[in-house]
mmCIF file of C-alpha atoms and ligand atoms in Angstrom:
data_model
loop_
_atom_site.group_PDB
_atom_site.id
_atom_site.type_symbol
_atom_site.label_atom_id
_atom_site.label_comp_id
_atom_site.label_asym_id
_atom_site.label_seq_id
_atom_site.Cartn_x
_atom_site.Cartn_y
_atom_site.Cartn_z
ATOM 1 C CA MET A 31 -7.164 63.550 -44.771
ATOM 2 C CA ALA A 32 -9.872 61.264 -46.204
ATOM 3 C CA ASP A 33 -7.359 58.450 -46.194
ATOM 4 C CA ARG A 34 -6.821 58.553 -42.451
ATOM 5 C CA GLU A 35 -8.132 56.033 -39.951
ATOM 6 C CA PRO A 36 -10.987 57.413 -37.841
ATOM 7 C CA ALA A 37 -9.795 59.473 -34.842
ATOM 8 C CA GLN A 38 -8.432 57.141 -32.172
ATOM 9 C CA LEU A 39 -8.760 57.396 -28.442
ATOM 10 C CA PRO A 40 -5.700 56.464 -26.414
ATOM 11 C CA ARG A 41 -6.074 53.306 -24.330
ATOM 12 C CA HIS A 42 -3.472 54.449 -21.852
ATOM 13 C CA VAL A 43 -2.768 58.065 -20.872
ATOM 14 C CA ALA A 44 0.216 58.990 -18.648
ATOM 15 C CA ILE A 45 0.373 62.438 -16.988
ATOM 16 C CA VAL A 46 3.080 64.482 -15.358
ATOM 17 C CA MET A 47 0.938 66.685 -13.067
ATOM 18 C CA ASP A 48 3.085 69.795 -12.894
ATOM 19 C CA GLY A 49 2.556 73.366 -11.978
ATOM 20 C CA ASN A 50 0.973 73.227 -8.475
ATOM 21 C CA GLY A 51 3.562 75.532 -6.953
ATOM 22 C CA ARG A 52 3.337 78.226 -9.650
ATOM 23 C CA TRP A 53 -0.405 78.080 -9.531
ATOM 24 C CA ALA A 54 -0.383 78.900 -5.814
ATOM 25 C CA LEU A 55 2.326 81.513 -5.893
ATOM 26 C CA GLY A 56 0.357 83.250 -8.715
ATOM 27 C CA ARG A 57 -2.443 83.652 -6.185
ATOM 28 C CA GLY A 58 -0.147 84.842 -3.452
ATOM 29 C CA LYS A 59 -0.615 81.558 -1.543
ATOM 30 C CA PRO A 60 1.878 78.991 -0.219
ATOM 31 C CA ARG A 61 2.928 76.065 -2.563
ATOM 32 C CA SER A 62 0.989 73.688 -0.303
ATOM 33 C CA PHE A 63 -2.211 75.420 -1.335
ATOM 34 C CA GLY A 64 -1.299 74.433 -4.918
ATOM 35 C CA HIS A 65 -0.825 70.804 -3.962
ATOM 36 C CA GLN A 66 -4.299 70.693 -2.340
ATOM 37 C CA ALA A 67 -5.752 72.176 -5.518
ATOM 38 C CA GLY A 68 -3.757 69.632 -7.471
ATOM 39 C CA SER A 69 -5.377 66.692 -5.712
ATOM 40 C CA ASP A 70 -8.852 68.215 -6.583
ATOM 41 C CA ALA A 71 -7.645 68.415 -10.244
ATOM 42 C CA LEU A 72 -6.652 64.724 -10.165
ATOM 43 C CA LYS A 73 -10.226 63.768 -9.017
ATOM 44 C CA ARG A 74 -11.718 65.858 -11.820
ATOM 45 C CA THR A 75 -9.355 64.386 -14.347
ATOM 46 C CA ILE A 76 -10.101 60.745 -13.238
ATOM 47 C CA GLU A 77 -13.829 61.440 -13.764
ATOM 48 C CA ALA A 78 -13.158 62.988 -17.233
ATOM 49 C CA VAL A 79 -10.913 60.041 -18.316
ATOM 50 C CA MET A 80 -13.614 57.649 -17.195
ATOM 51 C CA ARG A 81 -16.375 59.613 -19.010
ATOM 52 C CA ARG A 82 -14.306 59.360 -22.165
ATOM 53 C CA GLY A 83 -13.970 55.556 -21.796
ATOM 54 C CA ILE A 84 -10.186 55.530 -21.508
ATOM 55 C CA PRO A 85 -9.315 52.394 -19.554
ATOM 56 C CA ILE A 86 -5.787 53.111 -18.145
ATOM 57 C CA LEU A 87 -4.449 56.307 -16.477
ATOM 58 C CA THR A 88 -0.939 56.594 -14.968
ATOM 59 C CA VAL A 89 -0.096 59.684 -13.025
ATOM 60 C CA PHE A 90 3.163 61.021 -11.637
ATOM 61 C CA ALA A 91 2.517 62.178 -8.044
ATOM 62 C CA PHE A 92 5.971 62.214 -6.426
ATOM 63 C CA SER A 93 9.322 61.578 -8.053
ATOM 64 C CA CYS A 94 12.492 60.106 -6.397
ATOM 65 C CA GLU A 95 13.973 63.573 -7.021
ATOM 66 C CA ASN A 96 11.143 65.388 -5.141
ATOM 67 C CA TRP A 97 12.887 64.456 -1.789
ATOM 68 C CA ARG A 98 15.185 67.356 -2.634
ATOM 69 C CA ARG A 99 12.376 69.799 -1.717
ATOM 70 C CA PRO A 100 12.086 71.423 1.683
ATOM 71 C CA ARG A 101 11.029 68.944 4.363
ATOM 72 C CA ALA A 102 7.825 70.889 5.042
ATOM 73 C CA GLU A 103 6.702 70.603 1.447
ATOM 74 C CA VAL A 104 7.574 66.911 1.291
ATOM 75 C CA ARG A 105 5.557 66.397 4.504
ATOM 76 C CA LYS A 106 2.606 68.271 3.072
ATOM 77 C CA LEU A 107 2.648 66.160 -0.079
ATOM 78 C CA LEU A 108 2.792 62.877 1.891
ATOM 79 C CA ASP A 109 -0.024 64.139 4.218
ATOM 80 C CA LEU A 110 -2.148 64.936 1.285
ATOM 81 C CA PHE A 111 -1.406 61.446 -0.097
ATOM 82 C CA LEU A 112 -2.462 59.825 3.220
ATOM 83 C CA LYS A 113 -5.554 61.917 3.317
ATOM 84 C CA ALA A 114 -6.469 60.866 -0.184
ATOM 85 C CA LEU A 115 -5.948 57.200 0.752
ATOM 86 C CA ASN A 116 -8.319 57.587 3.738
ATOM 87 C CA LYS A 117 -10.867 59.692 2.084
ATOM 88 C CA ASP A 118 -10.996 59.077 -1.683
ATOM 89 C CA VAL A 119 -10.332 55.416 -2.047
ATOM 90 C CA ARG A 120 -13.888 54.442 -1.019
ATOM 91 C CA GLU A 121 -15.329 56.706 -3.722
ATOM 92 C CA LEU A 122 -12.912 55.430 -6.363
ATOM 93 C CA ASP A 123 -13.816 51.944 -5.438
ATOM 94 C CA GLU A 124 -17.555 52.694 -5.785
ATOM 95 C CA HIS A 125 -16.833 53.952 -9.356
ATOM 96 C CA GLY A 126 -15.007 50.752 -10.303
ATOM 97 C CA VAL A 127 -11.484 52.205 -10.271
ATOM 98 C CA ARG A 128 -8.659 49.690 -9.699
ATOM 99 C CA ILE A 129 -5.761 51.446 -7.926
ATOM 100 C CA ASN A 130 -2.079 50.399 -8.157
ATOM 101 C CA PHE A 131 0.958 52.237 -6.889
ATOM 102 C CA ILE A 132 4.179 52.155 -8.730
ATOM 103 C CA GLY A 133 7.557 53.257 -7.281
ATOM 104 C CA ASP A 134 9.640 52.165 -4.344
ATOM 105 C CA ARG A 135 7.445 52.198 -1.270
ATOM 106 C CA LYS A 136 10.009 50.823 1.162
ATOM 107 C CA VAL A 137 10.972 54.402 2.203
ATOM 108 C CA PHE A 138 7.464 55.239 3.446
ATOM 109 C CA ASN A 139 6.282 54.764 6.957
ATOM 110 C CA GLN A 140 4.109 51.718 7.889
ATOM 111 C CA THR A 141 0.867 53.751 8.036
ATOM 112 C CA LEU A 142 1.347 54.910 4.433
ATOM 113 C CA ARG A 143 2.465 51.467 3.237
ATOM 114 C CA ASP A 144 -0.595 49.866 4.914
ATOM 115 C CA GLY A 145 -2.874 52.473 3.328
ATOM 116 C CA MET A 146 -1.428 51.819 -0.125
ATOM 117 C CA ALA A 147 -1.731 47.945 0.295
ATOM 118 C CA GLN A 148 -5.333 48.239 1.552
ATOM 119 C CA ALA A 149 -6.275 50.568 -1.419
ATOM 120 C CA GLU A 150 -4.784 48.058 -3.831
ATOM 121 C CA GLN A 151 -6.524 45.116 -2.131
ATOM 122 C CA ARG A 152 -9.887 46.802 -1.838
ATOM 123 C CA THR A 153 -9.966 47.780 -5.511
ATOM 124 C CA CYS A 154 -8.219 44.854 -7.019
ATOM 125 C CA GLY A 155 -11.526 43.367 -8.608
ATOM 126 C CA ASN A 156 -12.456 46.651 -10.383
ATOM 127 C CA THR A 157 -12.409 47.054 -14.125
ATOM 128 C CA ALA A 158 -13.788 50.459 -15.129
ATOM 129 C CA LEU A 159 -10.417 52.262 -14.919
ATOM 130 C CA GLN A 160 -6.937 51.059 -14.063
ATOM 131 C CA LEU A 161 -5.316 53.917 -12.158
ATOM 132 C CA ASN A 162 -1.558 53.738 -11.591
ATOM 133 C CA VAL A 163 -0.176 56.306 -9.161
ATOM 134 C CA ALA A 164 3.560 56.819 -9.252
ATOM 135 C CA VAL A 165 4.980 57.760 -5.854
ATOM 136 C CA ASN A 166 8.746 57.769 -5.161
ATOM 137 C CA TYR A 167 9.099 56.601 -8.705
ATOM 138 C CA SER A 168 11.688 57.282 -11.283
ATOM 139 C CA GLY A 169 12.156 55.755 -14.788
ATOM 140 C CA ARG A 170 15.857 55.148 -14.209
ATOM 141 C CA SER A 171 15.394 53.392 -10.884
ATOM 142 C CA ASP A 172 12.638 51.275 -12.556
ATOM 143 C CA ILE A 173 15.218 50.176 -15.213
ATOM 144 C CA VAL A 174 17.895 49.613 -12.607
ATOM 145 C CA ALA A 175 15.571 47.393 -10.488
ATOM 146 C CA ALA A 176 14.761 45.368 -13.538
ATOM 147 C CA ALA A 177 18.450 45.015 -14.435
ATOM 148 C CA GLN A 178 19.173 43.804 -10.864
ATOM 149 C CA ARG A 179 16.582 41.105 -11.143
ATOM 150 C CA ILE A 180 17.983 40.023 -14.564
ATOM 151 C CA ALA A 181 21.527 40.026 -13.143
ATOM 152 C CA ALA A 182 20.360 37.805 -10.256
ATOM 153 C CA ALA A 183 18.826 35.342 -12.617
ATOM 154 C CA ALA A 184 21.959 35.302 -14.716
ATOM 155 C CA ALA A 185 24.121 34.783 -11.650
ATOM 156 C CA THR A 186 22.129 31.735 -10.546
ATOM 157 C CA GLY A 187 22.313 30.305 -14.027
ATOM 158 C CA ASN A 188 18.650 30.923 -14.789
ATOM 159 C CA LEU A 189 19.261 33.279 -17.731
ATOM 160 C CA ALA A 190 21.847 33.196 -20.467
ATOM 161 C CA ALA A 191 23.078 36.508 -21.810
ATOM 162 C CA GLU A 192 21.777 35.780 -25.287
ATOM 163 C CA ASP A 193 18.259 35.070 -23.911
ATOM 164 C CA LEU A 194 17.952 38.595 -22.678
ATOM 165 C CA THR A 195 15.532 40.148 -25.122
ATOM 166 C CA GLU A 196 13.577 43.411 -25.065
ATOM 167 C CA GLN A 197 10.512 41.380 -24.131
ATOM 168 C CA ARG A 198 12.344 39.624 -21.214
ATOM 169 C CA LEU A 199 13.618 43.009 -19.864
ATOM 170 C CA ASN A 200 10.162 44.480 -20.305
ATOM 171 C CA GLN A 201 8.698 41.742 -18.126
ATOM 172 C CA GLU A 202 10.768 43.035 -15.144
ATOM 173 C CA LEU A 203 9.609 46.626 -15.491
ATOM 174 C CA THR A 204 6.696 48.418 -13.883
ATOM 175 C CA LEU A 205 3.412 48.239 -15.921
ATOM 176 C CA ALA A 206 4.659 45.311 -17.933
ATOM 177 C CA HIS A 207 1.241 43.846 -17.752
ATOM 178 C CA LEU A 208 -0.373 46.827 -19.402
ATOM 179 C CA PRO A 209 -0.065 48.265 -22.936
ATOM 180 C CA PRO A 210 2.482 51.205 -22.930
ATOM 181 C CA PRO A 211 1.053 54.810 -22.765
ATOM 182 C CA ASP A 212 -0.306 55.955 -26.069
ATOM 183 C CA LEU A 213 -0.504 59.530 -24.871
ATOM 184 C CA PHE A 214 1.977 61.236 -22.522
ATOM 185 C CA ILE A 215 0.742 64.593 -21.199
ATOM 186 C CA ARG A 216 2.852 67.101 -19.185
ATOM 187 C CA THR A 217 1.091 70.159 -17.756
ATOM 188 C CA GLY A 218 2.804 73.302 -16.444
ATOM 189 C CA GLY A 219 4.661 74.311 -19.560
ATOM 190 C CA GLU A 220 8.004 72.470 -19.041
ATOM 191 C CA LYS A 221 9.038 70.349 -21.918
ATOM 192 C CA ARG A 222 10.845 67.487 -20.283
ATOM 193 C CA LEU A 223 10.197 63.986 -18.965
ATOM 194 C CA SER A 224 11.685 64.551 -15.507
ATOM 195 C CA ASN A 225 12.526 60.777 -15.160
ATOM 196 C CA PHE A 226 8.933 59.586 -15.558
ATOM 197 C CA LEU A 227 8.349 56.379 -17.436
ATOM 198 C CA LEU A 228 11.365 56.204 -19.808
ATOM 199 C CA TRP A 229 11.368 52.745 -21.355
ATOM 200 C CA GLN A 230 7.563 52.585 -21.505
ATOM 201 C CA ILE A 231 7.124 55.788 -23.530
ATOM 202 C CA ALA A 232 9.536 54.883 -26.350
ATOM 203 C CA TYR A 233 6.594 55.328 -28.855
ATOM 204 C CA SER A 234 4.117 57.428 -26.844
ATOM 205 C CA GLU A 235 2.789 60.562 -28.398
ATOM 206 C CA LEU A 236 4.126 63.514 -26.327
ATOM 207 C CA TYR A 237 1.823 66.430 -25.467
ATOM 208 C CA PHE A 238 3.013 69.445 -23.500
ATOM 209 C CA CYS A 239 0.550 72.139 -22.376
ATOM 210 C CA ASP A 240 0.920 75.375 -20.503
ATOM 211 C CA VAL A 241 -2.182 74.738 -18.223
ATOM 212 C CA LEU A 242 -0.997 74.512 -14.604
ATOM 213 C CA TRP A 243 -2.069 71.178 -13.098
ATOM 214 C CA PRO A 244 -4.651 72.690 -10.643
ATOM 215 C CA ASP A 245 -6.481 74.083 -13.715
ATOM 216 C CA PHE A 246 -6.529 70.830 -15.568
ATOM 217 C CA GLY A 247 -9.841 68.985 -16.099
ATOM 218 C CA ALA A 248 -12.294 67.796 -18.743
ATOM 219 C CA GLU A 249 -11.662 70.709 -21.092
ATOM 220 C CA ALA A 250 -7.847 70.476 -21.050
ATOM 221 C CA LEU A 251 -8.100 66.730 -21.428
ATOM 222 C CA GLU A 252 -10.249 67.081 -24.464
ATOM 223 C CA ALA A 253 -7.733 69.418 -26.135
ATOM 224 C CA ALA A 254 -5.046 66.783 -25.594
ATOM 225 C CA LEU A 255 -7.279 64.027 -27.045
ATOM 226 C CA ILE A 256 -8.077 66.098 -30.088
ATOM 227 C CA ASP A 257 -4.342 66.751 -30.625
ATOM 228 C CA TYR A 258 -3.678 63.025 -30.110
ATOM 229 C CA ALA A 259 -6.365 62.107 -32.738
ATOM 230 C CA SER A 260 -4.567 64.197 -35.298
ATOM 231 C CA ARG A 261 -1.239 62.305 -34.898
ATOM 232 C CA GLU A 262 -0.167 59.525 -37.206
ATOM 233 C CA ARG A 263 1.678 56.827 -35.334
ATOM 234 C CA ARG A 264 4.071 55.106 -37.579
ATOM 235 C CA PHE A 265 6.274 53.094 -35.100
ATOM 236 C CA GLY A 266 9.093 53.339 -37.599
ATOM 237 C CA GLY A 267 7.004 52.269 -40.507
ATOM 238 C CA LEU A 268 5.718 54.494 -43.368
ATOM 239 C CA SER A 269 2.824 56.832 -43.558
ATOM 240 C CA GLN A 270 -0.378 55.034 -44.507
ATOM 241 C CA ILE A 271 -1.186 57.822 -46.797
ATOM 242 C CA ARG A 272 2.017 57.381 -48.767
ATOM 243 C CA VAL A 273 1.826 53.562 -48.753
ATOM 244 C CA ARG A 274 -1.615 53.719 -50.357
ATOM 245 C CA SER A 275 -0.609 56.292 -52.949
ATOM 246 C CA ALA A 276 2.717 54.548 -53.852
HETATM 247 C C1 IPE B 487 3.882 69.256 -9.313
HETATM 248 O O1 IPE B 487 3.894 70.614 -9.083
HETATM 249 C C2 IPE B 487 3.763 68.494 -8.052
HETATM 250 C C3 IPE B 487 4.898 67.739 -7.606
HETATM 251 C C4 IPE B 487 6.069 67.710 -8.225
HETATM 252 C C5 IPE B 487 4.806 66.900 -6.456
HETATM 253 P P1 IPE B 487 5.130 71.404 -8.649
HETATM 254 O O2 IPE B 487 5.212 71.451 -7.097
HETATM 255 O O3 IPE B 487 6.340 70.877 -9.261
HETATM 256 O O4 IPE B 487 4.802 72.860 -9.143
HETATM 257 P P2 IPE B 487 5.828 73.855 -9.923
HETATM 258 O O5 IPE B 487 6.378 73.176 -11.052
HETATM 259 O O6 IPE B 487 6.813 74.246 -8.883
HETATM 260 O O7 IPE B 487 4.885 74.978 -10.252
HETATM 261 C C1 IPE B 488 7.906 66.171 -12.092
HETATM 262 O O1 IPE B 488 7.716 67.536 -11.756
HETATM 263 C C2 IPE B 488 7.395 65.327 -11.005
HETATM 264 C C3 IPE B 488 5.969 65.288 -10.654
HETATM 265 C C4 IPE B 488 5.047 65.964 -11.309
HETATM 266 C C5 IPE B 488 5.564 64.398 -9.616
HETATM 267 P P1 IPE B 488 8.937 68.332 -11.130
HETATM 268 O O2 IPE B 488 8.435 69.705 -10.836
HETATM 269 O O3 IPE B 488 9.503 67.657 -9.960
HETATM 270 O O4 IPE B 488 9.993 68.342 -12.295
HETATM 271 P P2 IPE B 488 11.185 69.302 -12.626
HETATM 272 O O5 IPE B 488 12.007 69.509 -11.383
HETATM 273 O O6 IPE B 488 10.578 70.592 -13.107
HETATM 274 O O7 IPE B 488 11.982 68.624 -13.698
HETATM 275 MG MG1 MG B 489 7.266 71.330 -11.023
#
């Protein structure tokens, strides 16, 4: 252990905020109650992330597949989202949070789209935390949208097939301007990605915990950070310990 680098903090944390429904049902309440509690957990988590000095947080709030849920639940989720846009953005702005939404927003009504654009504009000069909120996002559609732009460039003669590199494709993807997530957290006990960032997490450290999202906060974040600090990221290379002792 003495050979290891000092414990590292991730620069970019991505979170699949899962478990709201089960949290509510466990208390004999409707699932919507869990979503309300989930939005409080997000506020707590943003504060905890900022206190730890982590500069980038990306959260999965609504997936392209979540439209498969009952209409009433989808409406509740979108209402909560609108409420947060009206109520919480000012406070986030005061704390220096820059908000950005990722995902296809064309499907949302004008009120929601205006709220999203205003939140982005209002906070665009902030630097304390870059907060990316994924709504109507899926990793596969992110890749498809990038491929469409690449195909369009090729069709107009602006890109030759052999010039399509990983770097070039990456440029067309969401979050291209940021370092990829170092730490990917999923709460709620399921061990899957559910179509969240796919390309971007090629070398992220994955952390799954049983805590249901409404119970997440500073303490659960700390446990994830301690686990992350114990990982050795090799990116296909060799262990530093072995290299030194070879
Ligand atoms: C996550 O909690 C919130 C969204 C997917 C929008 P769930 O609603 O998926 O809660 P569980 O997984 O059913 O408990
Ligand atoms: C993933 O959770 C999506 C969000 C947290 C927004 P789901 O609850 O939708 O994922 P599955 O259905 O369990 O894979
Ligand atoms: Mg779920």
